[in-house]
């Protein structure tokens, strides 16, 4: 399961990077204008990474909420409709606040990590190239 988890996380990071490469490709002129009016490379990189952070917060919060809700529904169905059996737990999930915050932090971290290379490429764009292309 650990290997499968790492494969899924790796594919997710590649998917995030691809999404941000496409985002930067579509916003090439906007980035060129920012650079032409004085935005530094660090400013452009910071904007892209901040966008990734916001997307990470939104998607991570949605994922945590869906996971928490699914766990509560599963526990409810188990308590209500399944027979009691020896050693039946009161809950099948131990969702501590630290675990939920860790999941949210993981989502934010991987979204920012996946956007790092596209942000670097956007920051290296020359204003003239971006406006012409």
N, CA and C atoms as an extended XYZ file, in Angstrom:
399
Properties=species:S:1:pos:R:3:atomname:S:1:resname:S:1:resid:I:1 pbc="F F F"
N         0.809       -1.198        0.000 N   UNK     1
C         0.000        0.000        0.000 CA  UNK     1
C         0.856        1.268        0.000 C   UNK     1
N         1.997        1.196        0.627 N   UNK     2
C         2.874        2.360        0.666 CA  UNK     2
C         3.370        2.721       -0.735 C   UNK     2
N         3.741        1.710       -1.512 N   UNK     3
C         4.214        1.955       -2.879 CA  UNK     3
C         3.083        2.547       -3.720 C   UNK     3
N         1.893        2.004       -3.588 N   UNK     4
C         0.749        2.522       -4.344 CA  UNK     4
C         0.461        3.962       -3.936 C   UNK     4
N         0.569        4.258       -2.647 N   UNK     5
C         0.350        5.621       -2.170 CA  UNK     5
C         1.352        6.584       -2.790 C   UNK     5
N         2.625        6.188       -2.835 N   UNK     6
C         3.639        7.061       -3.426 CA  UNK     6
C         3.425        7.236       -4.927 C   UNK     6
N         2.969        6.201       -5.604 N   UNK     7
C         2.679        6.319       -7.032 CA  UNK     7
C         1.534        7.304       -7.256 C   UNK     7
N         0.494        7.212       -6.438 N   UNK     8
C        -0.651        8.117       -6.568 CA  UNK     8
C        -0.227        9.552       -6.280 C   UNK     8
N         0.562        9.756       -5.229 N   UNK     9
C         1.031       11.104       -4.894 CA  UNK     9
C         1.935       11.642       -6.007 C   UNK     9
N         2.784       10.802       -6.551 N   UNK    10
C         3.652       11.225       -7.654 CA  UNK    10
C         2.851       11.622       -8.884 C   UNK    10
N         1.849       10.823       -9.233 N   UNK    11
C         0.998       11.161      -10.373 CA  UNK    11
C         0.225       12.453      -10.120 C   UNK    11
N        -0.175       12.653       -8.887 N   UNK    12
C        -0.880       13.893       -8.540 CA  UNK    12
C         0.035       15.101       -8.713 C   UNK    12
N         1.277       14.982       -8.269 N   UNK    13
C         2.231       16.093       -8.408 CA  UNK    13
C         2.483       16.392       -9.889 C   UNK    13
N         2.603       15.366      -10.710 N   UNK    14
C         2.797       15.569      -12.155 CA  UNK    14
C         1.565       16.240      -12.759 C   UNK    14
N         0.389       15.828      -12.329 N   UNK    15
C        -0.853       16.425      -12.830 CA  UNK    15
C        -0.952       17.894      -12.429 C   UNK    15
N        -0.575       18.211      -11.199 N   UNK    16
C        -0.580       19.602      -10.740 CA  UNK    16
C         0.407       20.425      -11.563 C   UNK    16
N         1.603       19.879      -11.773 N   UNK    17
C         2.609       20.593      -12.572 CA  UNK    17
C         2.103       20.829      -13.994 C   UNK    17
N         1.497       19.828      -14.590 N   UNK    18
C         0.970       19.971      -15.945 CA  UNK    18
C        -0.111       21.044      -15.992 C   UNK    18
N        -0.980       21.061      -15.005 N   UNK    19
C        -2.034       22.069      -14.942 CA  UNK    19
C        -1.446       23.472      -14.859 C   UNK    19
N        -0.413       23.635      -14.039 N   UNK    20
C         0.184       24.959      -13.914 CA  UNK    20
C         0.995       25.340      -15.142 C   UNK    20
N         1.608       24.376      -15.820 N   UNK    21
C         2.280       24.693      -17.083 CA  UNK    21
C         1.254       25.212      -18.100 C   UNK    21
N         0.078       24.590      -18.139 N   UNK    22
C        -0.970       25.047      -19.053 CA  UNK    22
C        -1.487       26.420      -18.643 C   UNK    22
N        -1.632       26.660      -17.355 N   UNK    23
C        -2.083       27.951      -16.856 CA  UNK    23
C        -1.104       29.047      -17.262 C   UNK    23
N         0.163       28.769      -17.119 N   UNK    24
C         1.192       29.748      -17.484 CA  UNK    24
C         1.218       29.960      -18.996 C   UNK    24
N         1.033       28.904      -19.749 N   UNK    25
C         0.999       29.023      -21.204 CA  UNK    25
C        -0.158       29.915      -21.646 C   UNK    25
N        -1.311       29.777      -21.003 N   UNK    26
C        -2.474       30.577      -21.366 CA  UNK    26
C        -2.341       32.031      -20.897 C   UNK    26
N        -1.561       32.264      -19.869 N   UNK    27
C        -1.406       33.612      -19.315 CA  UNK    27
C        -0.062       34.223      -19.679 C   UNK    27
N         0.494       33.811      -20.762 N   UNK    28
C         1.820       34.263      -21.184 CA  UNK    28
C         1.881       35.779      -21.348 C   UNK    28
N         0.886       36.352      -22.008 N   UNK    29
C         0.865       37.807      -22.216 CA  UNK    29
C         0.737       38.559      -20.895 C   UNK    29
N        -0.112       38.067      -20.020 N   UNK    30
C        -0.275       38.709      -18.709 CA  UNK    30
C         1.043       38.719      -17.934 C   UNK    30
N         1.749       37.623      -17.990 N   UNK    31
C         3.044       37.549      -17.313 CA  UNK    31
C         4.035       38.497      -17.969 C   UNK    31
N         4.007       38.582      -19.294 N   UNK    32
C         4.877       39.516      -20.011 CA  UNK    32
C         4.593       40.962      -19.640 C   UNK    32
N         3.326       41.308      -19.509 N   UNK    33
C         2.969       42.670      -19.118 CA  UNK    33
C         3.438       42.951      -17.696 C   UNK    33
N         3.249       41.997      -16.795 N   UNK    34
C         3.739       42.172      -15.421 CA  UNK    34
C         5.238       42.434      -15.405 C   UNK    34
N         5.975       41.646      -16.170 N   UNK    35
C         7.428       41.817      -16.217 CA  UNK    35
C         7.800       43.147      -16.870 C   UNK    35
N         7.050       43.571      -17.883 N   UNK    36
C         7.363       44.810      -18.591 CA  UNK    36
C         7.121       46.048      -17.724 C   UNK    36
N         6.155       45.967      -16.813 N   UNK    37
C         5.871       47.137      -15.968 CA  UNK    37
C         6.654       47.116      -14.665 C   UNK    37
N         7.562       46.157      -14.532 N   UNK    38
C         8.470       46.210      -13.398 CA  UNK    38
C         8.399       45.080      -12.398 C   UNK    38
N         7.569       44.090      -12.620 N   UNK    39
C         7.516       42.962      -11.686 CA  UNK    39
C         8.811       42.157      -11.807 C   UNK    39
N         9.384       41.829      -10.691 N   UNK    40
C        10.618       41.039      -10.711 CA  UNK    40
C        10.290       39.567      -10.945 C   UNK    40
N        11.329       38.804      -11.180 N   UNK    41
C        11.142       37.357      -11.347 CA  UNK    41
C        10.546       36.752      -10.081 C   UNK    41
N        11.014       37.238       -8.951 N   UNK    42
C        10.490       36.745       -7.674 CA  UNK    42
C         9.013       37.079       -7.482 C   UNK    42
N         8.608       38.242       -7.990 N   UNK    43
C         7.189       38.622       -7.908 CA  UNK    43
C         6.322       37.666       -8.709 C   UNK    43
N         6.756       37.366       -9.928 N   UNK    44
C         5.990       36.459      -10.791 CA  UNK    44
C         5.940       35.068      -10.166 C   UNK    44
N         7.083       34.607       -9.689 N   UNK    45
C         7.128       33.290       -9.036 CA  UNK    45
C         6.216       33.281       -7.804 C   UNK    45
N         6.250       34.359       -7.038 N   UNK    46
C         5.418       34.450       -5.848 CA  UNK    46
C         3.932       34.433       -6.160 C   UNK    46
N         3.540       35.106       -7.244 N   UNK    47
C         2.128       35.125       -7.645 CA  UNK    47
C         1.658       33.720       -7.998 C   UNK    47
N         2.455       33.011       -8.788 N   UNK    48
C         2.077       31.659       -9.212 CA  UNK    48
C         2.010       30.723       -7.996 C   UNK    48
N         3.001       30.811       -7.117 N   UNK    49
C         3.006       29.943       -5.936 CA  UNK    49
C         1.882       30.296       -4.962 C   UNK    49
N         1.540       31.573       -4.873 N   UNK    50
C         0.408       31.961       -4.026 CA  UNK    50
C        -0.900       31.403       -4.578 C   UNK    50
N        -1.053       31.443       -5.897 N   UNK    51
C        -2.237       30.841       -6.518 CA  UNK    51
C        -2.297       29.351       -6.232 C   UNK    51
N        -1.152       28.700       -6.298 N   UNK    52
C        -1.104       27.270       -5.986 CA  UNK    52
C        -1.494       27.027       -4.529 C   UNK    52
N        -1.047       27.894       -3.633 N   UNK    53
C        -1.402       27.758       -2.229 CA  UNK    53
C        -2.896       27.910       -1.999 C   UNK    53
N        -3.510       28.872       -2.675 N   UNK    54
C        -4.953       29.073       -2.540 CA  UNK    54
C        -5.717       27.863       -3.079 C   UNK    54
N        -5.271       27.352       -4.216 N   UNK    55
C        -5.902       26.154       -4.775 CA  UNK    55
C        -5.708       24.971       -3.829 C   UNK    55
N        -4.528       24.868       -3.226 N   UNK    56
C        -4.274       23.803       -2.262 CA  UNK    56
C        -5.171       23.896       -1.040 C   UNK    56
N        -5.387       25.116       -0.532 N   UNK    57
C        -6.281       25.300        0.618 CA  UNK    57
C        -7.704       24.883        0.254 C   UNK    57
N        -8.184       25.363       -0.897 N   UNK    58
C        -9.555       25.056       -1.299 CA  UNK    58
C        -9.749       23.560       -1.542 C   UNK    58
N        -8.842       22.964       -2.302 N   UNK    59
C        -8.995       21.534       -2.603 CA  UNK    59
C        -8.740       20.675       -1.375 C   UNK    59
N        -7.780       21.075       -0.545 N   UNK    60
C        -7.514       20.321        0.671 CA  UNK    60
C        -8.679       20.380        1.640 C   UNK    60
N        -9.278       21.568        1.793 N   UNK    61
C       -10.438       21.699        2.677 CA  UNK    61
C       -11.618       20.878        2.150 C   UNK    61
N       -11.809       20.895        0.842 N   UNK    62
C       -12.886       20.085        0.257 CA  UNK    62
C       -12.621       18.593        0.469 C   UNK    62
N       -11.382       18.173        0.274 N   UNK    63
C       -11.041       16.764        0.477 CA  UNK    63
C       -11.198       16.326        1.921 C   UNK    63
N       -10.767       17.173        2.855 N   UNK    64
C       -10.916       16.849        4.279 CA  UNK    64
C       -12.399       16.772        4.641 C   UNK    64
N       -13.192       17.715        4.135 N   UNK    65
C       -14.623       17.720        4.436 CA  UNK    65
C       -15.314       16.476        3.876 C   UNK    65
N       -14.984       16.106        2.647 N   UNK    66
C       -15.590       14.911        2.043 CA  UNK    66
C       -15.160       13.657        2.800 C   UNK    66
N       -13.883       13.562        3.135 N   UNK    67
C       -13.399       12.404        3.885 CA  UNK    67
C       -14.020       12.300        5.267 C   UNK    67
N       -14.124       13.425        5.961 N   UNK    68
C       -14.729       13.450        7.293 CA  UNK    68
C       -16.201       13.063        7.208 C   UNK    68
N       -16.896       13.628        6.229 N   UNK    69
C       -18.309       13.290        6.049 CA  UNK    69
C       -18.520       11.829        5.699 C   UNK    69
N       -17.679       11.295        4.828 N   UNK    70
C       -17.794        9.879        4.449 CA  UNK    70
C       -17.531        8.972        5.647 C   UNK    70
N       -16.564        9.338        6.496 N   UNK    71
C       -16.279        8.542        7.693 CA  UNK    71
C       -17.463        8.556        8.645 C   UNK    71
N       -18.085        9.716        8.833 N   UNK    72
C       -19.249        9.821        9.722 CA  UNK    72
C       -20.441        9.041        9.170 C   UNK    72
N       -20.652        9.110        7.866 N   UNK    73
C       -21.748        8.352        7.252 CA  UNK    73
C       -21.498        6.857        7.407 C   UNK    73
N       -20.262        6.413        7.179 N   UNK    74
C       -19.936        4.992        7.323 CA  UNK    74
C       -20.159        4.537        8.761 C   UNK    74
N       -19.740        5.330        9.732 N   UNK    75
C       -19.969        4.981       11.136 CA  UNK    75
C       -21.458        4.923       11.467 C   UNK    75
N       -22.236        5.865       10.928 N   UNK    76
C       -23.672        5.883       11.164 CA  UNK    76
C       -24.335        4.643       10.588 C   UNK    76
N       -24.000        4.313        9.343 N   UNK    77
C       -24.575        3.130        8.696 CA  UNK    77
C       -24.185        1.865        9.453 C   UNK    77
N       -22.956        1.791        9.888 N   UNK    78
C       -22.485        0.634       10.634 CA  UNK    78
C       -23.236        0.481       11.953 C   UNK    78
N       -23.422        1.562       12.666 N   UNK    79
C       -24.104        1.496       13.960 CA  UNK    79
C       -25.590        1.225       13.793 C   UNK    79
N       -26.173        1.734       12.742 N   UNK    80
C       -27.627        1.646       12.573 CA  UNK    80
C       -28.084        0.356       11.905 C   UNK    80
N       -27.359       -0.114       10.900 N   UNK    81
C       -27.872       -1.196       10.068 CA  UNK    81
C       -27.096       -2.509       10.158 C   UNK    81
N       -25.906       -2.528       10.711 N   UNK    82
C       -25.156       -3.769       10.805 CA  UNK    82
C       -25.352       -4.390       12.177 C   UNK    82
N       -25.339       -5.696       12.180 N   UNK    83
C       -25.473       -6.407       13.446 CA  UNK    83
C       -24.259       -6.153       14.321 C   UNK    83
N       -24.492       -6.244       15.608 N   UNK    84
C       -23.354       -6.194       16.523 CA  UNK    84
C       -22.576       -7.486       16.413 C   UNK    84
N       -21.306       -7.394       16.413 N   UNK    85
C       -20.439       -8.568       16.390 CA  UNK    85
C       -19.368       -8.355       17.449 C   UNK    85
N       -18.716       -9.425       17.856 N   UNK    86
C       -17.719       -9.264       18.919 CA  UNK    86
C       -16.641       -8.247       18.530 C   UNK    86
N       -16.318       -7.395       19.455 N   UNK    87
C       -15.275       -6.377       19.306 CA  UNK    87
C       -15.596       -5.353       18.221 C   UNK    87
N       -16.890       -5.116       17.990 N   UNK    88
C       -17.281       -4.094       17.017 CA  UNK    88
C       -16.908       -2.730       17.597 C   UNK    88
N       -16.121       -1.962       16.854 N   UNK    89
C       -15.704       -0.650       17.392 CA  UNK    89
C       -16.842        0.371       17.334 C   UNK    89
N       -16.740        1.366       18.178 N   UNK    90
C       -17.721        2.448       18.151 CA  UNK    90
C       -17.529        3.291       16.894 C   UNK    90
N       -16.291        3.428       16.454 N   UNK    91
C       -15.978        4.128       15.213 CA  UNK    91
C       -14.839        3.386       14.515 C   UNK    91
N       -14.866        3.432       13.212 N   UNK    92
C       -13.815        2.778       12.438 CA  UNK    92
C       -12.681        3.745       12.101 C   UNK    92
N       -12.881        5.010       12.413 N   UNK    93
C       -11.920        6.041       12.025 CA  UNK    93
C       -11.521        6.860       13.234 C   UNK    93
N       -10.249        7.135       13.349 N   UNK    94
C        -9.721        8.006       14.403 CA  UNK    94
C        -9.256        9.285       13.730 C   UNK    94
N       -10.176       10.218       13.575 N   UNK    95
C        -9.882       11.460       12.866 CA  UNK    95
C        -9.620       12.563       13.883 C   UNK    95
N        -8.369       12.682       14.276 N   UNK    96
C        -7.987       13.709       15.240 CA  UNK    96
C        -7.808       15.045       14.529 C   UNK    96
N        -7.903       16.141       15.248 N   UNK    97
C        -7.665       17.440       14.616 CA  UNK    97
C        -6.280       17.546       13.976 C   UNK    97
N        -5.278       16.950       14.600 N   UNK    98
C        -3.928       16.996       14.016 CA  UNK    98
C        -3.869       16.243       12.687 C   UNK    98
N        -4.586       15.132       12.602 N   UNK    99
C        -4.618       14.373       11.356 CA  UNK    99
C        -5.303       15.176       10.251 C   UNK    99
N        -6.408       15.825       10.586 N   UNK   100
C        -7.123       16.629        9.599 CA  UNK   100
C        -6.292       17.833        9.151 C   UNK   100
N        -5.628       18.494       10.106 N   UNK   101
C        -4.743       19.605        9.748 CA  UNK   101
C        -3.546       19.129        8.927 C   UNK   101
N        -3.037       17.940        9.267 N   UNK   102
C        -1.932       17.366        8.494 CA  UNK   102
C        -2.346       17.080        7.060 C   UNK   102
N        -3.565       16.573        6.875 N   UNK   103
C        -4.066       16.311        5.525 CA  UNK   103
C        -4.205       17.607        4.738 C   UNK   103
N        -4.692       18.652        5.407 N   UNK   104
C        -4.810       19.952        4.756 CA  UNK   104
C        -3.430       20.504        4.395 C   UNK   104
N        -2.493       20.404        5.319 N   UNK   105
C        -1.126       20.856        5.047 CA  UNK   105
C        -0.467       20.076        3.923 C   UNK   105
N        -0.722       18.784        3.871 N   UNK   106
C        -0.184       17.931        2.810 CA  UNK   106
C        -0.718       18.385        1.450 C   UNK   106
N        -2.014       18.700        1.383 N   UNK   107
C        -2.609       19.155        0.121 CA  UNK   107
C        -1.997       20.485       -0.318 C   UNK   107
N        -1.841       21.394        0.633 N   UNK   108
C        -1.247       22.700        0.306 CA  UNK   108
C         0.200       22.516       -0.145 C   UNK   108
N         0.954       21.722        0.600 N   UNK   109
C         2.365       21.503        0.281 CA  UNK   109
C         2.573       20.893       -1.088 C   UNK   109
N         1.780       19.878       -1.429 N   UNK   110
C         1.968       19.243       -2.728 CA  UNK   110
C         1.492       20.132       -3.867 C   UNK   110
N         0.493       20.948       -3.627 N   UNK   111
C         0.056       21.864       -4.677 CA  UNK   111
C         1.143       22.904       -4.955 C   UNK   111
N         1.743       23.447       -3.906 N   UNK   112
C         2.822       24.422       -4.085 CA  UNK   112
C         4.044       23.750       -4.697 C   UNK   112
N         4.361       22.542       -4.241 N   UNK   113
C         5.498       21.808       -4.796 CA  UNK   113
C         5.289       21.501       -6.278 C   UNK   113
N         4.069       21.113       -6.638 N   UNK   114
C         3.774       20.824       -8.043 CA  UNK   114
C         3.845       22.061       -8.920 C   UNK   114
N         3.605       23.228       -8.340 N   UNK   115
C         3.627       24.474       -9.114 CA  UNK   115
C         5.006       25.127       -9.134 C   UNK   115
N         5.972       24.562       -8.421 N   UNK   116
C         7.274       25.216       -8.320 CA  UNK   116
C         7.987       25.327       -9.672 C   UNK   116
N         8.088       24.234      -10.414 N   UNK   117
C         8.777       24.290      -11.719 CA  UNK   117
C         8.050       25.185      -12.720 C   UNK   117
N         6.718       25.112      -12.834 N   UNK   118
C         6.047       26.051      -13.734 CA  UNK   118
C         6.240       27.512      -13.306 C   UNK   118
N         6.247       27.779      -12.011 N   UNK   119
C         6.468       29.152      -11.536 CA  UNK   119
C         7.876       29.611      -11.877 C   UNK   119
N         8.828       28.707      -11.765 N   UNK   120
C        10.208       29.049      -12.121 CA  UNK   120
C        10.325       29.379      -13.599 C   UNK   120
N         9.657       28.588      -14.427 N   UNK   121
C         9.696       28.847      -15.874 CA  UNK   121
C         9.005       30.165      -16.207 C   UNK   121
N         7.905       30.461      -15.544 N   UNK   122
C         7.207       31.730      -15.782 CA  UNK   122
C         8.075       32.909      -15.366 C   UNK   122
N         8.799       32.754      -14.273 N   UNK   123
C         9.655       33.837      -13.788 CA  UNK   123
C        10.828       34.089      -14.729 C   UNK   123
N        11.248       33.082      -15.468 N   UNK   124
C        12.390       33.233      -16.369 CA  UNK   124
C        11.996       33.812      -17.728 C   UNK   124
N        10.700       33.987      -17.963 N   UNK   125
C        10.261       34.539      -19.242 CA  UNK   125
C        10.741       35.975      -19.401 C   UNK   125
N        11.211       36.282      -20.587 N   UNK   126
C        11.573       37.651      -20.917 CA  UNK   126
C        10.301       38.384      -21.353 C   UNK   126
N        10.134       39.633      -20.951 N   UNK   127
C         8.905       40.361      -21.306 CA  UNK   127
C         8.635       40.407      -22.810 C   UNK   127
N         9.655       40.649      -23.599 N   UNK   128
C         9.462       40.746      -25.062 CA  UNK   128
C         9.002       39.414      -25.641 C   UNK   128
N         9.603       38.323      -25.199 N   UNK   129
C         9.207       36.989      -25.683 CA  UNK   129
C         7.761       36.690      -25.343 C   UNK   129
N         7.377       37.026      -24.112 N   UNK   130
C         6.026       36.723      -23.659 CA  UNK   130
C         4.979       37.547      -24.414 C   UNK   130
N         5.307       38.791      -24.724 N   UNK   131
C         4.332       39.641      -25.417 CA  UNK   131
C         4.211       39.308      -26.894 C   UNK   131
N         5.318       38.858      -27.515 N   UNK   132
C         5.288       38.511      -28.934 CA  UNK   132
C         4.650       37.153      -29.146 C   UNK   132
N         5.022       36.162      -28.291 N   UNK   133
C         4.588       34.794      -28.461 CA  UNK   133
C         3.205       34.585      -28.152 C   UNK   133
